[in-house]
PDB file of C-alpha atoms and ligand atoms in Angstrom:
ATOM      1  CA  UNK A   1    -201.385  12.838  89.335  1.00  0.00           C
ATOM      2  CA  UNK A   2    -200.387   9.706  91.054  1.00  0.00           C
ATOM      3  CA  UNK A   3    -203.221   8.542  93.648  1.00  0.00           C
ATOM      4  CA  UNK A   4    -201.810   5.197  95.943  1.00  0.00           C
ATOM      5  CA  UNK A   5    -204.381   3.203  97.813  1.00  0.00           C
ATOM      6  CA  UNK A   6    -204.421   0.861 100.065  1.00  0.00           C
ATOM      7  CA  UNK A   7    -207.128  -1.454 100.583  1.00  0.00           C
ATOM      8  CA  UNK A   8    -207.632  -5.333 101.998  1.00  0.00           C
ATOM      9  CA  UNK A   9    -210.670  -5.807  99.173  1.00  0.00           C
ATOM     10  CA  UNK A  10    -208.464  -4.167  96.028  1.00  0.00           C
ATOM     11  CA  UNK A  11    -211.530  -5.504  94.107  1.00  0.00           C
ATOM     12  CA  UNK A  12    -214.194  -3.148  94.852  1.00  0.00           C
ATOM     13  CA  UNK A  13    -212.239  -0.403  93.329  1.00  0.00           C
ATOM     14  CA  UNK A  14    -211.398  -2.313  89.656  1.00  0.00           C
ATOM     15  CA  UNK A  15    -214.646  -1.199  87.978  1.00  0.00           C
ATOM     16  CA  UNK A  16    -215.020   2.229  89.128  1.00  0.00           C
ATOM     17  CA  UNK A  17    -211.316   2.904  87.820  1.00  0.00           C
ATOM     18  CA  UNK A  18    -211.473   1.102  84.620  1.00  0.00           C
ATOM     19  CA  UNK A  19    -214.109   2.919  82.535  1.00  0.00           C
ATOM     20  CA  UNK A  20    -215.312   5.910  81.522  1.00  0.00           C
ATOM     21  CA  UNK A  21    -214.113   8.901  82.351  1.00  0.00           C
ATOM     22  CA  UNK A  22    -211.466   7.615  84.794  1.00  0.00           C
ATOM     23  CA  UNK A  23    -210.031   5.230  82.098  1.00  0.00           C
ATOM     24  CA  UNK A  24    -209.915   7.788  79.618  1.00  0.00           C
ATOM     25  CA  UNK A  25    -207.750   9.957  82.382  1.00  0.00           C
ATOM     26  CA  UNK A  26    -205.121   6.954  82.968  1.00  0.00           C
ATOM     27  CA  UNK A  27    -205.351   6.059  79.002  1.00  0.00           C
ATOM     28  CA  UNK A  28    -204.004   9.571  78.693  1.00  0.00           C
ATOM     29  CA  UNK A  29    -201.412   9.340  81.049  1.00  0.00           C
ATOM     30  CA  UNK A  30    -202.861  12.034  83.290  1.00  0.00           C
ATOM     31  CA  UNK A  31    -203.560   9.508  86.488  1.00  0.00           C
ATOM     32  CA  UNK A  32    -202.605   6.532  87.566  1.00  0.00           C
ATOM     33  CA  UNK A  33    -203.766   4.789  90.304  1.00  0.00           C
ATOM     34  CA  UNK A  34    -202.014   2.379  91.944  1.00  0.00           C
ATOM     35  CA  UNK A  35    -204.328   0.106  94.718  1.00  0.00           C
ATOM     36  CA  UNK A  36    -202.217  -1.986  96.959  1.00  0.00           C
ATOM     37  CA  UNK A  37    -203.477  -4.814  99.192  1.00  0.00           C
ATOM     38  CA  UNK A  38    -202.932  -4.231 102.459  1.00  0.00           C
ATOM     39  CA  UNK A  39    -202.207  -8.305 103.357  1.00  0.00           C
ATOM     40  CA  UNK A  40    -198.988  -7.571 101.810  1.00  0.00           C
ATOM     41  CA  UNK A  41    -197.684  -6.466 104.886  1.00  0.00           C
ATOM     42  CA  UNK A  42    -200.022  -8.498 107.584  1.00  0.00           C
ATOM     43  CA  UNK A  43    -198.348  -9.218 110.555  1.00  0.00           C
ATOM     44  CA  UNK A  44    -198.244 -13.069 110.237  1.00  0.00           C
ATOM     45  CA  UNK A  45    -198.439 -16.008 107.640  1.00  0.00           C
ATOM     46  CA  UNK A  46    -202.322 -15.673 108.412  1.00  0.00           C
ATOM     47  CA  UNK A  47    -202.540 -12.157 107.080  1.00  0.00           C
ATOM     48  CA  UNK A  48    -203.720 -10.453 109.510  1.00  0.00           C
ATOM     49  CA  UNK A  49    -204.142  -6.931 109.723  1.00  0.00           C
ATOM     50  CA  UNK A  50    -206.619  -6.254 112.449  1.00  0.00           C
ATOM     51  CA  UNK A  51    -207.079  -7.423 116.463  1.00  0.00           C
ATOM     52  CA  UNK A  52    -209.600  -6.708 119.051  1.00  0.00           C
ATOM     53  CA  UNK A  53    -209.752  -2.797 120.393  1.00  0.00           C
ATOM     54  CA  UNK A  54    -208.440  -2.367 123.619  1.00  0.00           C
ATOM     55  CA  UNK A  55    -211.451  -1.664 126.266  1.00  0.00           C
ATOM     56  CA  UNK A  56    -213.222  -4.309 124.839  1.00  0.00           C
ATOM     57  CA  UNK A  57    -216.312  -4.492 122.623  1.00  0.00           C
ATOM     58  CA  UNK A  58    -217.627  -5.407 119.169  1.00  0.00           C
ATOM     59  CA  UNK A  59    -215.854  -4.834 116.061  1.00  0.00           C
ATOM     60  CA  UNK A  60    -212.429  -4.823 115.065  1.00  0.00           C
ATOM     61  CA  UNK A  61    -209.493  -2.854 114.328  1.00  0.00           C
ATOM     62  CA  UNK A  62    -206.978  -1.962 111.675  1.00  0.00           C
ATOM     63  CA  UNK A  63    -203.325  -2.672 112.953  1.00  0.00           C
ATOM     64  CA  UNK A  64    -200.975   0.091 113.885  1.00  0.00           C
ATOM     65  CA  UNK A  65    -198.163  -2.546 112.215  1.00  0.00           C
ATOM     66  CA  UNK A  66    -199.249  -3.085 108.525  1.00  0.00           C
ATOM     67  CA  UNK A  67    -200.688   0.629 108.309  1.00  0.00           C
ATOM     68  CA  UNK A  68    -197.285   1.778 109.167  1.00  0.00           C
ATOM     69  CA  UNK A  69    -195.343  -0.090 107.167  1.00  0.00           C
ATOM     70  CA  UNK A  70    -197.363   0.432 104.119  1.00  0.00           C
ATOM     71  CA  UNK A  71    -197.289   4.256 103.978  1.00  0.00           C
ATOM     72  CA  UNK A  72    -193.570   3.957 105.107  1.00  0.00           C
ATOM     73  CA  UNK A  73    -192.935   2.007 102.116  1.00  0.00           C
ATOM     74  CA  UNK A  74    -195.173   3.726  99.732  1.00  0.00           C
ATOM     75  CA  UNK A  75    -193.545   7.055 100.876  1.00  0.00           C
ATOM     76  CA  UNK A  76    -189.816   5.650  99.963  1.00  0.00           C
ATOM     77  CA  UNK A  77    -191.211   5.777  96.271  1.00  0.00           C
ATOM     78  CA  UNK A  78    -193.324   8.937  96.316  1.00  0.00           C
ATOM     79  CA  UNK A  79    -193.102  12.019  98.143  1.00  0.00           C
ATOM     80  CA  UNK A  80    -196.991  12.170  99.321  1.00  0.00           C
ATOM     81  CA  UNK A  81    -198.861  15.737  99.452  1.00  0.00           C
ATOM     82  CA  UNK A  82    -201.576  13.994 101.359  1.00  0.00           C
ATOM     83  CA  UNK A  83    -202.093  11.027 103.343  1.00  0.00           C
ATOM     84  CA  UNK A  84    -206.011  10.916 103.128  1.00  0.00           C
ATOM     85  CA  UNK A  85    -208.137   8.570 105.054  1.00  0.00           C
ATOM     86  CA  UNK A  86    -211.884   7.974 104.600  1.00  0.00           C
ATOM     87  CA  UNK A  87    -213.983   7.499 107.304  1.00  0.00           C
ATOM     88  CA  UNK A  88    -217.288   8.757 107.861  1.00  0.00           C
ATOM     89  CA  UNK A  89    -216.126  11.037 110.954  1.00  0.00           C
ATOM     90  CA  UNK A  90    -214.259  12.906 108.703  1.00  0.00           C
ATOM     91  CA  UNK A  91    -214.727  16.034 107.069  1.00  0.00           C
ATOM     92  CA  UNK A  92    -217.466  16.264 104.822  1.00  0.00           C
ATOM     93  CA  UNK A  93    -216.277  15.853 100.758  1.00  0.00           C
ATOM     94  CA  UNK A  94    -217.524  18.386  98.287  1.00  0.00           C
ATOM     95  CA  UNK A  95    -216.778  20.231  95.346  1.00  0.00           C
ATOM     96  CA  UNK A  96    -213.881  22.429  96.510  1.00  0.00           C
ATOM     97  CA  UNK A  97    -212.236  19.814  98.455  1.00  0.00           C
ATOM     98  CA  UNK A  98    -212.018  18.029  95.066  1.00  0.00           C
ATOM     99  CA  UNK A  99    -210.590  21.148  93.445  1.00  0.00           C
ATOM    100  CA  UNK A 100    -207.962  21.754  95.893  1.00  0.00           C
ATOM    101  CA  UNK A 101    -207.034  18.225  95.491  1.00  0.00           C
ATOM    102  CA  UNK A 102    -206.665  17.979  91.839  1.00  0.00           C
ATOM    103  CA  UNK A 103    -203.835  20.567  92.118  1.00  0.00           C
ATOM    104  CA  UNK A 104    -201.809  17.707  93.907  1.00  0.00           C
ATOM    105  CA  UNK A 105    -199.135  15.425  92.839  1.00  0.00           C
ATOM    106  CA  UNK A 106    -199.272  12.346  94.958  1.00  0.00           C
ATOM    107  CA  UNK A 107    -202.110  11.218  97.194  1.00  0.00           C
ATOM    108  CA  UNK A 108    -202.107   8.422  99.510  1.00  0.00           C
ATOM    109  CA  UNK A 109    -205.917   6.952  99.839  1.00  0.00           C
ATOM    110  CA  UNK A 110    -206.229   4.649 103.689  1.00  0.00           C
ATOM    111  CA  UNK A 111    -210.091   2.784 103.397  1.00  0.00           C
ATOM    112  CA  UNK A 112    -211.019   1.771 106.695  1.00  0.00           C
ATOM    113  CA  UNK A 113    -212.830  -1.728 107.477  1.00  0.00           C
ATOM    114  CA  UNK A 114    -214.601  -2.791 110.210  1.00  0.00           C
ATOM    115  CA  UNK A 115    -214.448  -0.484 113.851  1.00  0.00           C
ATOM    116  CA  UNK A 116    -211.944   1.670 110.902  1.00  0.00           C
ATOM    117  CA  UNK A 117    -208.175   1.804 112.105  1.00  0.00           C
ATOM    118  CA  UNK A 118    -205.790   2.166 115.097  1.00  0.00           C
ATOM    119  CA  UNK A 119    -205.972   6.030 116.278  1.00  0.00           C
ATOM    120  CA  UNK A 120    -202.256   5.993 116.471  1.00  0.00           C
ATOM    121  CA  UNK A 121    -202.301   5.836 112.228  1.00  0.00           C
ATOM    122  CA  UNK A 122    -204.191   8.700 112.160  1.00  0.00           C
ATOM    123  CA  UNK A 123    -202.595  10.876 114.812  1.00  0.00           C
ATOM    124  CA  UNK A 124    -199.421  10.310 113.440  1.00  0.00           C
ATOM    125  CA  UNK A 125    -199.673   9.827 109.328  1.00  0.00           C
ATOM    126  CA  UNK A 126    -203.144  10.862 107.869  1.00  0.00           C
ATOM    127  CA  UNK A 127    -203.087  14.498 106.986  1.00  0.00           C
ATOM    128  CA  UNK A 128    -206.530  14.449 105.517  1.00  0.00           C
ATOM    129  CA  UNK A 129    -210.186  13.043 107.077  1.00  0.00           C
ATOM    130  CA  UNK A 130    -212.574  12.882 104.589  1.00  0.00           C
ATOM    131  CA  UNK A 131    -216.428  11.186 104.566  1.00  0.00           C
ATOM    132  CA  UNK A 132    -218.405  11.493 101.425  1.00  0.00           C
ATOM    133  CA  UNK A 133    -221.657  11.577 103.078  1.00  0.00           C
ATOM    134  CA  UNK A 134    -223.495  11.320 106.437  1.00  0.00           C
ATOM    135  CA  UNK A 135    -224.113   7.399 106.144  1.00  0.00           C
ATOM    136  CA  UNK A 136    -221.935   4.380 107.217  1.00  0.00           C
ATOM    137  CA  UNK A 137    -220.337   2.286 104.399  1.00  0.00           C
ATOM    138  CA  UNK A 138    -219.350  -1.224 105.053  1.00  0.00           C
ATOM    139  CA  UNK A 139    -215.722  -0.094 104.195  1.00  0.00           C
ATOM    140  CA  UNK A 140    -213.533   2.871 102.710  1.00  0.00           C
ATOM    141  CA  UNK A 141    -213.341   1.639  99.142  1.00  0.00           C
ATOM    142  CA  UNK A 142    -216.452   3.235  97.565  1.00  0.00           C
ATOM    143  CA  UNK A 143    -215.551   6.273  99.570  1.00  0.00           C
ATOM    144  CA  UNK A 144    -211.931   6.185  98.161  1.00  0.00           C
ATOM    145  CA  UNK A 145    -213.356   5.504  94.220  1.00  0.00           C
ATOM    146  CA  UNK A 146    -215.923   8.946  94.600  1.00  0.00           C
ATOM    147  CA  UNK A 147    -213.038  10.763  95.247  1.00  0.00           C
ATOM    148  CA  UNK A 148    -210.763   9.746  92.623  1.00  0.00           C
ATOM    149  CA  UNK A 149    -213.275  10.354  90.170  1.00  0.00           C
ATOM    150  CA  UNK A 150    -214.355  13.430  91.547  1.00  0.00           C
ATOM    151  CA  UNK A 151    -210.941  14.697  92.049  1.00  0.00           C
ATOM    152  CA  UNK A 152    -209.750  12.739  88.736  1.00  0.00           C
ATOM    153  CA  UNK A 153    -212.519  14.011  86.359  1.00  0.00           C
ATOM    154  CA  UNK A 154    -210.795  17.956  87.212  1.00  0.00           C
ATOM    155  CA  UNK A 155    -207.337  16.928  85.829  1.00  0.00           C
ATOM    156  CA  UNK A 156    -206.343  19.329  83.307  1.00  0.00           C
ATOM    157  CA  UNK A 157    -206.806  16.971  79.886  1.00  0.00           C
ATOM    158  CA  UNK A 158    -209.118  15.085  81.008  1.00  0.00           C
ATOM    159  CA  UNK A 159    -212.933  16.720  80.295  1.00  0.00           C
ATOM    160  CA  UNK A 160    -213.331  18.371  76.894  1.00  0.00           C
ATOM    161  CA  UNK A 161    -214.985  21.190  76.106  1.00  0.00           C
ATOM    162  CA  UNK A 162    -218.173  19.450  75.669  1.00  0.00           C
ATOM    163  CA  UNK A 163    -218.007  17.882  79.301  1.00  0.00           C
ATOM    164  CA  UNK A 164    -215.983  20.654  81.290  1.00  0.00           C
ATOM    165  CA  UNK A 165    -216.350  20.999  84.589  1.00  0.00           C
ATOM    166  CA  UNK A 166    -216.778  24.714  84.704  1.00  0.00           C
ATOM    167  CA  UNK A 167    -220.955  24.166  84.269  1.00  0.00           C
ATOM    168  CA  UNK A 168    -221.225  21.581  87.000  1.00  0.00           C
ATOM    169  CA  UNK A 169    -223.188  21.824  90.047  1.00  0.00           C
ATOM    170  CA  UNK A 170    -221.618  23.018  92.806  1.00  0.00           C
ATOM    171  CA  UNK A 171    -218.385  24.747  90.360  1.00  0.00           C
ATOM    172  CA  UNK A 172    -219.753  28.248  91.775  1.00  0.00           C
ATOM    173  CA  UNK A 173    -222.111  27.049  94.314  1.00  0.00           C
ATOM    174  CA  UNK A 174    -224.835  26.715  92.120  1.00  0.00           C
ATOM    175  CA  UNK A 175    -226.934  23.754  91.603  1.00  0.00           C
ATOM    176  CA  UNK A 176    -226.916  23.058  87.422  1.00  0.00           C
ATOM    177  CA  UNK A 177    -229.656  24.359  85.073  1.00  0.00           C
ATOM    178  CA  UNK A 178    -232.290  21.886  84.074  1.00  0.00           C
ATOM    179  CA  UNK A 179    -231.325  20.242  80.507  1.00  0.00           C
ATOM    180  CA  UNK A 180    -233.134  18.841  77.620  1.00  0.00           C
ATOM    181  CA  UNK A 181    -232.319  17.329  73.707  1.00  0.00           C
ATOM    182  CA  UNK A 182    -234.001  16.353  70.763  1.00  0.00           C
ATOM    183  CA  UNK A 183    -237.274  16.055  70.519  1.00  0.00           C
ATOM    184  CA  UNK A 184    -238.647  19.590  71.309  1.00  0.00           C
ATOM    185  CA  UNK A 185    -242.060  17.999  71.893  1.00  0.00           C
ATOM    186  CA  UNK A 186    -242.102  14.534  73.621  1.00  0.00           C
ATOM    187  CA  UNK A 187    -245.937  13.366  74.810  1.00  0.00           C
ATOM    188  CA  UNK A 188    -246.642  17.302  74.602  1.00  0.00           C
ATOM    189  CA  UNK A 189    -243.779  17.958  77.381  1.00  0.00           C
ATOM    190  CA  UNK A 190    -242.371  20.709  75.763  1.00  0.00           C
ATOM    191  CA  UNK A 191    -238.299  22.437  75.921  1.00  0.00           C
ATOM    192  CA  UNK A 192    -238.806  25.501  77.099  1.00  0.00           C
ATOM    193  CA  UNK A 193    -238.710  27.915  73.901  1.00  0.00           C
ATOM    194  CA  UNK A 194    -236.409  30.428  75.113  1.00  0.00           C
ATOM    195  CA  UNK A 195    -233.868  27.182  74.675  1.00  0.00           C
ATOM    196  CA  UNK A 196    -234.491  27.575  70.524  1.00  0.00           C
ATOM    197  CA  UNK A 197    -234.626  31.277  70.629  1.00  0.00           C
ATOM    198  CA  UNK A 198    -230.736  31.356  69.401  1.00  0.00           C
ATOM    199  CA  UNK A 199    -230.606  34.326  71.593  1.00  0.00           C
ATOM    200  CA  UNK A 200    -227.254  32.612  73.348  1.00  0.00           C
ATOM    201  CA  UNK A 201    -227.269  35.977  76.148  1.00  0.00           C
ATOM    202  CA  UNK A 202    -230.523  35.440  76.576  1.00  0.00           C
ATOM    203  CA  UNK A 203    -229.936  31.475  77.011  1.00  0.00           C
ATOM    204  CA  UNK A 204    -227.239  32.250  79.270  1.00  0.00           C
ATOM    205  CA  UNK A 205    -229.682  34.601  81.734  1.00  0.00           C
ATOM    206  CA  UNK A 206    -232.135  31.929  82.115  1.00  0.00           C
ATOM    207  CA  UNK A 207    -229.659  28.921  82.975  1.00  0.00           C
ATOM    208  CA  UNK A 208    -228.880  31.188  86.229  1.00  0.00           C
ATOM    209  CA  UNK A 209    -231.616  32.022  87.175  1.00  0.00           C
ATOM    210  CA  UNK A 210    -232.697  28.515  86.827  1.00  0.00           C
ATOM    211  CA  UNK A 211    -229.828  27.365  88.700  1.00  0.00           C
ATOM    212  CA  UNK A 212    -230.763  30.542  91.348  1.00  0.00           C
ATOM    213  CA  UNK A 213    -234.216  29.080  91.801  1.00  0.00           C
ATOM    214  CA  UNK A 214    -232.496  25.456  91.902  1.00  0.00           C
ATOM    215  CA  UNK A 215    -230.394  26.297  94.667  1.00  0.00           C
ATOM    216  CA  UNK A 216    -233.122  28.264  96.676  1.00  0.00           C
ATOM    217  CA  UNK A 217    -235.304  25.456  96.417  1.00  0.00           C
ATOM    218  CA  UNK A 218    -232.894  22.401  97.030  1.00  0.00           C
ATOM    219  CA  UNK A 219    -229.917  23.431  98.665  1.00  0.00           C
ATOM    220  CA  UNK A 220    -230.514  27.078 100.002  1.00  0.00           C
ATOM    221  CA  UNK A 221    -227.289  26.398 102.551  1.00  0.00           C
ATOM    222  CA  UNK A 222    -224.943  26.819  99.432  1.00  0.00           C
ATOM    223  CA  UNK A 223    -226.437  30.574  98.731  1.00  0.00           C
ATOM    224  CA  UNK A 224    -225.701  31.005 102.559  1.00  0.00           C
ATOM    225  CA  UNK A 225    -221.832  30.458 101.991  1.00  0.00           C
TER     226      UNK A 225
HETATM  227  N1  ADE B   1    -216.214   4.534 105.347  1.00  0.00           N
HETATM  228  C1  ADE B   1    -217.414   4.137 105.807  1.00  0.00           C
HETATM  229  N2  ADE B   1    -218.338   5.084 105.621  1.00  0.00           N
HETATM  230  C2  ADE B   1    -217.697   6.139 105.036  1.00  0.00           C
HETATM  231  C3  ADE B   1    -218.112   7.420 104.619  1.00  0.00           C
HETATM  232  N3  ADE B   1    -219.370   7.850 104.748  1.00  0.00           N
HETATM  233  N4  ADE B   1    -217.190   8.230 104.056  1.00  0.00           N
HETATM  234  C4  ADE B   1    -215.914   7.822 103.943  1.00  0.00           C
HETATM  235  N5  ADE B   1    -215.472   6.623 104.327  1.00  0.00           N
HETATM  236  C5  ADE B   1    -216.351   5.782 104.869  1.00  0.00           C
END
């Protein structure tokens, strides 16, 4: 998968790409992100990329100009599946939109800054809203770096056995069963025996309906869907 971004702070995304799981994934050759600063195509020698909104009030906005000629020059190298941008208007992120997404080739990632961009940008090149939560961020970059590892971490190669993605929260609409590891008795909180039994059906029964009573308790809308 190929995921382009562009971005005027580049930075904020370095350290979220370059370890872990997400370096592993471009180590392998199974991603590669490719973050592109938006100055690069700023309108004058000043760089800028954003102006006053019409109608007046506080806050800036994201240039119809340097938007457009970004994506039209990133799309000349790559033909893009979706042109995403985050803002927190979009639609909410969760687990299947990452699924659906890690079936894609090419992704183009727009992070917003300030009053976010022109409407003209979206109306006419984003295919994709997404928000990862319902909270304002100062800017689309940490927004952008949840969903490339979210969607990244899914990439066929990328999770082993030990780590795959099939027992996450969320993978059937489940919340995931309560863990433990070594030792068995810490301060006299004890693992719960059945976890020792070496009974793995029974093991197996008692994650879900762990992960049943999870759900009920914390996130009861999931059991709705
Ligand atoms: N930019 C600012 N806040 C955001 C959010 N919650 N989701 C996506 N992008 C954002």
């Amino acid at each position: 998968m190929h995921i382009d971004v562009i971005s005027i702070v580049p930075e904020l995304l370095e350290s979220p790409l370059q370890h872990s799981m997400m370096k592993r994934a471009q180590e392998k050759g199974l991603l590669t992100v490719d973050v592109h600063h938006l100055r690069k195509w700023a309108v004058n020698e000043y760089g800028q990329v954003d102006d006053y909104q019409y109608g007046g009030g506080a806050g800036m906005v994201m240039m119809c100009e340097p938007l457009t000629k970004a994506i039209e020059e990133l799309s000349q190298s790559r033909r893009f599946n979706e042109i995403i941008y985050l803002t927190p208007d979009g639609n909410t992120f969760n687990q299947k939109t990452a699924n659906r997404l890690s079936l894609k080739e090419n992704l183009l990632l727009i992070c917003g800054h300030y009053k976010g961009i022109d409407q003209r940008i979206r109306d006419n090149f984003v295919t994709m809203e997404i928000s990862v939560g319902d909270y304002v961020l100062s800017g689309g970059e940490i927004a952008a770096a949840i969903l490339v590892d979210a969607v990244g971490r899914l990439l066929p190669g990328v999770l082993n056995d030990e780590t795959s993605a099939l027992t996450d929260s969320f993978q059937d609409d489940l919340l995931a069963p309560p863990v433990y590891t070594r030792p068995v008795d810490f301060r006299g909180w004890k693992v719960p025996d059945i976890l020792m039994s070496g009974d793995h059906k029974k093991i197996e029964d008692w994650r879900h309906e762990q992960s049943m009573q999870r759900t009920k308790e914390r996130r009861p809308d999931l059991l709705d869907e």
